Amino acid sequence: MRYIVAIAAIAAYALPLYLAIINTFKTNEQIIADPGGAPAPFTMGNVINVLTNPESDIPPTLLRTSLITLTVVTLVVLLGAMLGYYVARHDSAATRVLMLTLLLGLAVPAQVLLIPLTQTFRGLGIMGTYAALIISDVGFFVPFSVLIFSRFVRSIPKELDESASIDGAGPLRSFFLIIFPLTRPAAASVAIFVSVWVWNDFVNPLILLGPATGTTIMAGLYRTLGQYTSDFGTTFAYMFVASVPLLILFLALQRSFISGLTSGSTKG
C-alpha cells in the first residue's frame, strides 16, 4: 500500500512538470492538438523567442531577479551564520530569549507584515526601491537561518574555538577561518530554501517595488500570462527558462542539502 501511495504521489507531482517541459518544445498548434504528446518535431523556437524577442522582458527580469536573490542569500547566510554561532556558543538566558524571539518571527506570515513594512519604508523614503525588498526578505529569513546554523554549530567541537584562541585568533577570525567553512552543509540548505522563496515571490516585489522599478521573474510571468493568453508555447517556454536557474542551484548544492538540515538532530 505504501508503494502505491508513493507512486500516486510521484505521478501527481510529475504530471504538471512533464506537461510543462514537453510543451516548451512544441509549436502552439501541436500543444492545442495533443497537449500530452511528445514533441514531434522537436523545436527550440519558443525558448529562442522569449530570450531574443525585443518585446520579451525575460532577459532583464532574469538578471534583476538573480541580483536580488544573490544579495538576499548572501546577507541571510552571513548574518544567520554569525548569530547562530553566537547563540550556539553562549548558552545563557539572554541567548535563549533572543532565540525565542527569532522563532516567534517565523510564525508571522510575510504578507501580514506588508502594511507596516510599506508604511515604514515610505517613511524612510526607500519605498519602491530594491533596498526595501532586500531588507524585507533578509529580515524575514534571518530567524530561519539562525535556527539552522545554531543547530549545526553545536555539532562542531568547542575545542576548535579554544585552539584558535590559544593561537591568538579573536572571535571573528576564529569564526571566519575555522567555523564558517565547516558550516557549508547548513549554508547550502539555507541558500536553497531562501533562493526558492525569493525567486518565486510574487506579492512582495509587486507591492514593495511597484511597476516603476521593474518586475521580478514571477511578476513578469504574470504579465506574460495576460499578454500571451493563447500563445501556450511562449507561456511554457517562459516558465521553463524561469525554472532553470533554480534547478541548476539545487543540483549544485544537493549533496550538502540534506546533511545541513539533519545535522544536530541526533547526539553522538
Short mmCIF file of C-alpha atoms in Angstrom, two decimals:
data_model
loop_
_atom_site.label_atom_id
_atom_site.label_comp_id
_atom_site.label_asym_id
_atom_site.label_seq_id
_atom_site.Cartn_x
_atom_site.Cartn_y
_atom_site.Cartn_z
CA MET A 1 0.00 0.00 0.00
CA ARG A 2 2.86 2.35 0.78
CA TYR A 3 4.35 1.79 -2.67
CA ILE A 4 1.00 2.53 -4.32
CA VAL A 5 0.62 5.76 -2.37
CA ALA A 6 4.21 6.75 -3.16
CA ILE A 7 3.74 6.07 -6.88
CA ALA A 8 0.47 8.04 -6.91
CA ALA A 9 2.16 10.99 -5.17
CA ILE A 10 5.08 10.93 -7.61
CA ALA A 11 2.68 10.86 -10.55
CA ALA A 12 0.67 13.77 -9.16
CA TYR A 13 3.83 15.89 -8.85
CA ALA A 14 5.44 14.67 -12.08
CA LEU A 15 2.47 15.17 -14.41
CA PRO A 16 2.43 19.01 -14.35
CA LEU A 17 6.23 19.05 -14.68
CA TYR A 18 6.05 16.67 -17.62
CA LEU A 19 3.43 18.78 -19.40
CA ALA A 20 5.39 21.99 -18.81
CA ILE A 21 8.63 20.53 -20.20
CA ILE A 22 7.32 18.76 -23.30
CA ASN A 23 5.06 21.65 -24.31
CA THR A 24 8.01 24.02 -24.14
CA PHE A 25 9.47 22.33 -27.21
CA LYS A 26 6.26 22.12 -29.28
CA THR A 27 4.53 24.58 -31.54
CA ASN A 28 1.29 26.20 -30.46
CA GLU A 29 -0.65 24.03 -32.93
CA GLN A 30 0.92 20.84 -31.52
CA ILE A 31 0.06 21.87 -27.96
CA ILE A 32 -3.58 22.50 -28.84
CA ALA A 33 -3.88 19.27 -30.84
CA ASP A 34 -2.11 16.98 -28.31
CA PRO A 35 -1.04 18.59 -25.01
CA GLY A 36 0.27 15.32 -23.56
CA GLY A 37 2.05 14.01 -26.62
CA ALA A 38 5.79 14.05 -27.19
CA PRO A 39 7.18 16.95 -29.26
CA ALA A 40 7.33 15.81 -32.88
CA PRO A 41 9.12 17.56 -34.38
CA PHE A 42 11.21 18.95 -31.53
CA THR A 43 11.59 22.75 -31.67
CA MET A 44 13.55 25.35 -29.70
CA GLY A 45 11.58 28.20 -31.22
CA ASN A 46 9.65 29.07 -28.07
CA VAL A 47 12.77 29.31 -25.90
CA ILE A 48 14.64 31.33 -28.51
CA ASN A 49 11.65 33.65 -28.85
CA VAL A 50 11.38 34.53 -25.15
CA LEU A 51 15.15 35.10 -24.95
CA THR A 52 15.60 37.17 -28.11
CA ASN A 53 12.25 38.83 -28.83
CA PRO A 54 12.56 42.61 -28.24
CA GLU A 55 9.08 42.60 -26.69
CA SER A 56 10.08 39.91 -24.18
CA ASP A 57 11.25 41.20 -20.81
CA ILE A 58 12.72 37.93 -19.55
CA PRO A 59 16.46 38.76 -20.03
CA PRO A 60 16.40 41.93 -17.84
CA THR A 61 13.89 40.29 -15.49
CA LEU A 62 16.16 37.26 -15.03
CA LEU A 63 19.15 39.50 -14.34
CA ARG A 64 17.19 41.65 -11.90
CA THR A 65 15.79 38.65 -10.01
CA SER A 66 19.20 36.96 -9.93
CA LEU A 67 20.86 40.02 -8.38
CA ILE A 68 18.12 40.38 -5.76
CA THR A 69 18.23 36.67 -4.89
CA LEU A 70 22.03 36.61 -4.70
CA THR A 71 22.10 39.66 -2.42
CA VAL A 72 19.41 38.31 -0.10
CA VAL A 73 21.00 34.83 0.12
CA THR A 74 24.46 36.27 0.83
CA LEU A 75 23.19 38.52 3.64
CA VAL A 76 20.94 35.84 5.15
CA VAL A 77 23.72 33.22 5.17
CA LEU A 78 26.31 35.62 6.60
CA LEU A 79 24.09 37.16 9.30
CA GLY A 80 22.46 33.84 10.18
CA ALA A 81 25.82 32.08 10.48
CA MET A 82 27.30 34.77 12.74
CA LEU A 83 24.26 34.99 15.01
CA GLY A 84 23.80 31.21 15.02
CA TYR A 85 27.44 30.80 16.05
CA TYR A 86 26.96 33.24 18.92
CA VAL A 87 23.76 31.54 20.11
CA ALA A 88 25.32 28.08 19.93
CA ARG A 89 28.47 29.07 21.86
CA HIS A 90 26.80 31.24 24.53
CA ASP A 91 24.11 29.31 26.36
CA SER A 92 22.51 31.89 28.63
CA ALA A 93 19.12 33.32 29.48
CA ALA A 94 19.71 36.24 27.09
CA THR A 95 20.50 33.99 24.13
CA ARG A 96 17.50 31.78 24.88
CA VAL A 97 15.22 34.83 24.90
CA LEU A 98 16.83 36.02 21.67
CA MET A 99 16.28 32.63 20.03
CA LEU A 100 12.66 32.52 21.19
CA THR A 101 12.06 35.99 19.79
CA LEU A 102 13.54 34.98 16.44
CA LEU A 103 11.44 31.81 16.32
CA LEU A 104 8.28 33.81 17.04
CA GLY A 105 9.11 35.83 13.93
CA LEU A 106 8.82 32.65 11.85
CA ALA A 107 5.19 32.27 12.94
CA VAL A 108 4.14 35.54 11.28
CA PRO A 109 3.32 35.23 7.54
CA ALA A 110 5.23 37.65 5.35
CA GLN A 111 2.02 39.00 3.81
CA VAL A 112 0.75 40.13 7.24
CA LEU A 113 3.78 42.42 7.54
CA LEU A 114 3.25 44.17 4.21
CA ILE A 115 1.19 47.08 5.56
CA PRO A 116 3.60 48.05 8.39
CA LEU A 117 6.55 47.47 6.06
CA THR A 118 5.17 49.76 3.37
CA GLN A 119 4.48 52.46 5.96
CA THR A 120 7.99 52.11 7.40
CA PHE A 121 9.73 52.14 4.02
CA ARG A 122 7.65 55.09 2.87
CA GLY A 123 8.70 56.99 5.99
CA LEU A 124 12.35 56.15 5.30
CA GLY A 125 11.99 57.23 1.69
CA ILE A 126 13.01 53.88 0.19
CA MET A 127 9.60 52.59 -0.87
CA GLY A 128 9.74 51.33 -4.45
CA THR A 129 13.48 50.57 -4.33
CA TYR A 130 15.46 47.34 -4.36
CA ALA A 131 16.69 48.16 -0.85
CA ALA A 132 13.15 47.87 0.52
CA LEU A 133 12.62 44.43 -0.98
CA ILE A 134 16.06 43.16 0.08
CA ILE A 135 15.68 44.43 3.67
CA SER A 136 12.23 42.83 3.91
CA ASP A 137 13.42 39.44 2.65
CA VAL A 138 16.57 39.45 4.81
CA GLY A 139 14.59 40.30 7.93
CA PHE A 140 12.09 37.54 7.24
CA PHE A 141 14.65 34.78 6.65
CA VAL A 142 17.33 35.55 9.25
CA PRO A 143 15.40 33.68 12.03
CA PHE A 144 15.24 30.54 9.88
CA SER A 145 18.94 30.87 9.05
CA VAL A 146 19.87 31.29 12.72
CA LEU A 147 17.90 28.16 13.62
CA ILE A 148 19.72 26.03 11.03
CA PHE A 149 23.20 27.40 11.77
CA SER A 150 22.89 27.25 15.56
CA ARG A 151 21.96 23.56 15.40
CA PHE A 152 24.85 22.86 13.05
CA VAL A 153 27.45 24.78 15.08
CA ARG A 154 26.53 22.78 18.20
CA SER A 155 27.80 19.68 16.38
CA ILE A 156 31.23 21.33 15.87
CA PRO A 157 33.58 20.68 18.85
CA LYS A 158 34.29 23.71 21.02
CA GLU A 159 37.92 22.61 21.18
CA LEU A 160 38.40 24.18 17.74
CA ASP A 161 37.48 27.58 19.18
CA GLU A 162 39.80 27.03 22.14
CA SER A 163 42.69 26.02 19.88
CA ALA A 164 42.19 29.11 17.74
CA SER A 165 42.07 31.28 20.86
CA ILE A 166 45.35 29.80 22.13
CA ASP A 167 46.95 30.60 18.77
CA GLY A 168 45.90 34.22 19.18
CA ALA A 169 42.79 34.31 16.96
CA GLY A 170 39.93 36.53 18.08
CA PRO A 171 36.24 35.56 17.86
CA LEU A 172 35.73 36.99 14.36
CA ARG A 173 38.90 35.46 12.95
CA SER A 174 38.11 32.13 14.57
CA PHE A 175 34.62 32.20 13.08
CA PHE A 176 35.56 33.14 9.51
CA LEU A 177 38.69 30.98 9.22
CA ILE A 178 37.63 27.87 11.12
CA ILE A 179 33.91 27.63 11.92
CA PHE A 180 32.27 29.21 8.87
CA PRO A 181 33.99 26.93 6.30
CA LEU A 182 32.74 23.92 8.28
CA THR A 183 29.12 25.09 8.05
CA ARG A 184 28.92 24.57 4.29
CA PRO A 185 26.08 21.99 4.52
CA ALA A 186 23.99 24.37 6.62
CA ALA A 187 24.79 27.23 4.25
CA ALA A 188 23.67 25.09 1.29
CA SER A 189 20.36 24.28 2.97
CA VAL A 190 19.70 27.91 3.80
CA ALA A 191 20.74 29.05 0.33
CA ILE A 192 18.37 26.65 -1.42
CA PHE A 193 15.36 27.47 0.77
CA VAL A 194 15.88 31.21 0.59
CA SER A 195 16.63 31.18 -3.14
CA VAL A 196 13.46 29.25 -3.98
CA TRP A 197 11.29 31.55 -1.87
CA VAL A 198 12.80 34.82 -3.10
CA TRP A 199 12.88 33.67 -6.72
CA ASN A 200 9.21 32.58 -6.65
CA ASP A 201 7.97 35.51 -4.58
CA PHE A 202 5.20 37.44 -6.30
CA VAL A 203 3.37 39.62 -3.77
CA ASN A 204 6.31 41.35 -2.05
CA PRO A 205 8.07 42.52 -5.26
CA LEU A 206 4.76 43.57 -6.77
CA ILE A 207 3.97 45.84 -3.79
CA LEU A 208 7.38 46.90 -2.49
CA LEU A 209 8.97 47.54 -5.89
CA GLY A 210 5.98 48.72 -7.86
CA PRO A 211 5.79 48.91 -11.66
CA ALA A 212 8.24 51.82 -11.95
CA THR A 213 11.27 50.00 -10.52
CA GLY A 214 10.89 46.85 -12.63
CA THR A 215 9.33 43.44 -12.19
CA THR A 216 10.87 40.23 -10.95
CA ILE A 217 10.53 36.88 -12.68
CA MET A 218 7.16 35.92 -11.17
CA ALA A 219 5.59 39.31 -11.83
CA GLY A 220 6.94 39.11 -15.38
CA LEU A 221 5.38 35.68 -15.78
CA TYR A 222 2.06 37.07 -14.58
CA ARG A 223 2.23 39.79 -17.24
CA THR A 224 3.14 37.20 -19.87
CA LEU A 225 0.13 35.07 -19.00
CA GLY A 226 -2.06 38.09 -19.58
CA GLN A 227 -0.33 39.12 -22.80
CA TYR A 228 0.02 35.68 -24.40
CA THR A 229 -3.21 34.05 -23.29
CA SER A 230 -3.49 31.96 -26.46
CA ASP A 231 0.25 31.56 -27.08
CA PHE A 232 0.78 28.50 -24.93
CA GLY A 233 4.24 27.77 -26.34
CA THR A 234 5.58 31.14 -25.20
CA THR A 235 4.00 30.71 -21.77
CA PHE A 236 5.52 27.26 -21.25
CA ALA A 237 8.90 28.48 -22.51
CA TYR A 238 8.82 31.41 -20.07
CA MET A 239 8.12 29.03 -17.18
CA PHE A 240 10.88 26.68 -18.32
CA VAL A 241 13.51 29.43 -18.61
CA ALA A 242 12.44 30.86 -15.24
CA SER A 243 12.94 27.46 -13.57
CA VAL A 244 16.37 26.60 -15.00
CA PRO A 245 18.48 28.74 -12.59
CA LEU A 246 16.83 27.18 -9.52
CA LEU A 247 17.30 23.70 -10.95
CA ILE A 248 21.00 24.36 -11.53
CA LEU A 249 21.36 25.69 -7.98
CA PHE A 250 19.71 22.65 -6.45
CA LEU A 251 21.81 20.21 -8.48
CA ALA A 252 24.97 22.05 -7.44
CA LEU A 253 24.12 22.02 -3.72
CA GLN A 254 22.07 18.82 -3.36
CA ARG A 255 24.88 16.86 -1.66
CA SER A 256 25.03 19.30 1.22
CA PHE A 257 21.30 19.96 1.37
CA ILE A 258 20.08 17.01 3.47
CA SER A 259 23.11 16.93 5.79
CA GLY A 260 22.60 20.60 6.55
CA LEU A 261 19.01 20.02 7.60
CA THR A 262 19.59 16.89 9.68
CA SER A 263 22.78 17.99 11.46
CA GLY A 264 22.35 18.37 15.17
CA SER A 265 19.12 16.34 15.20
CA THR A 266 20.84 13.38 16.91
CA LYS A 267 23.53 13.08 19.54
CA GLY A 268 26.82 11.29 19.12
#
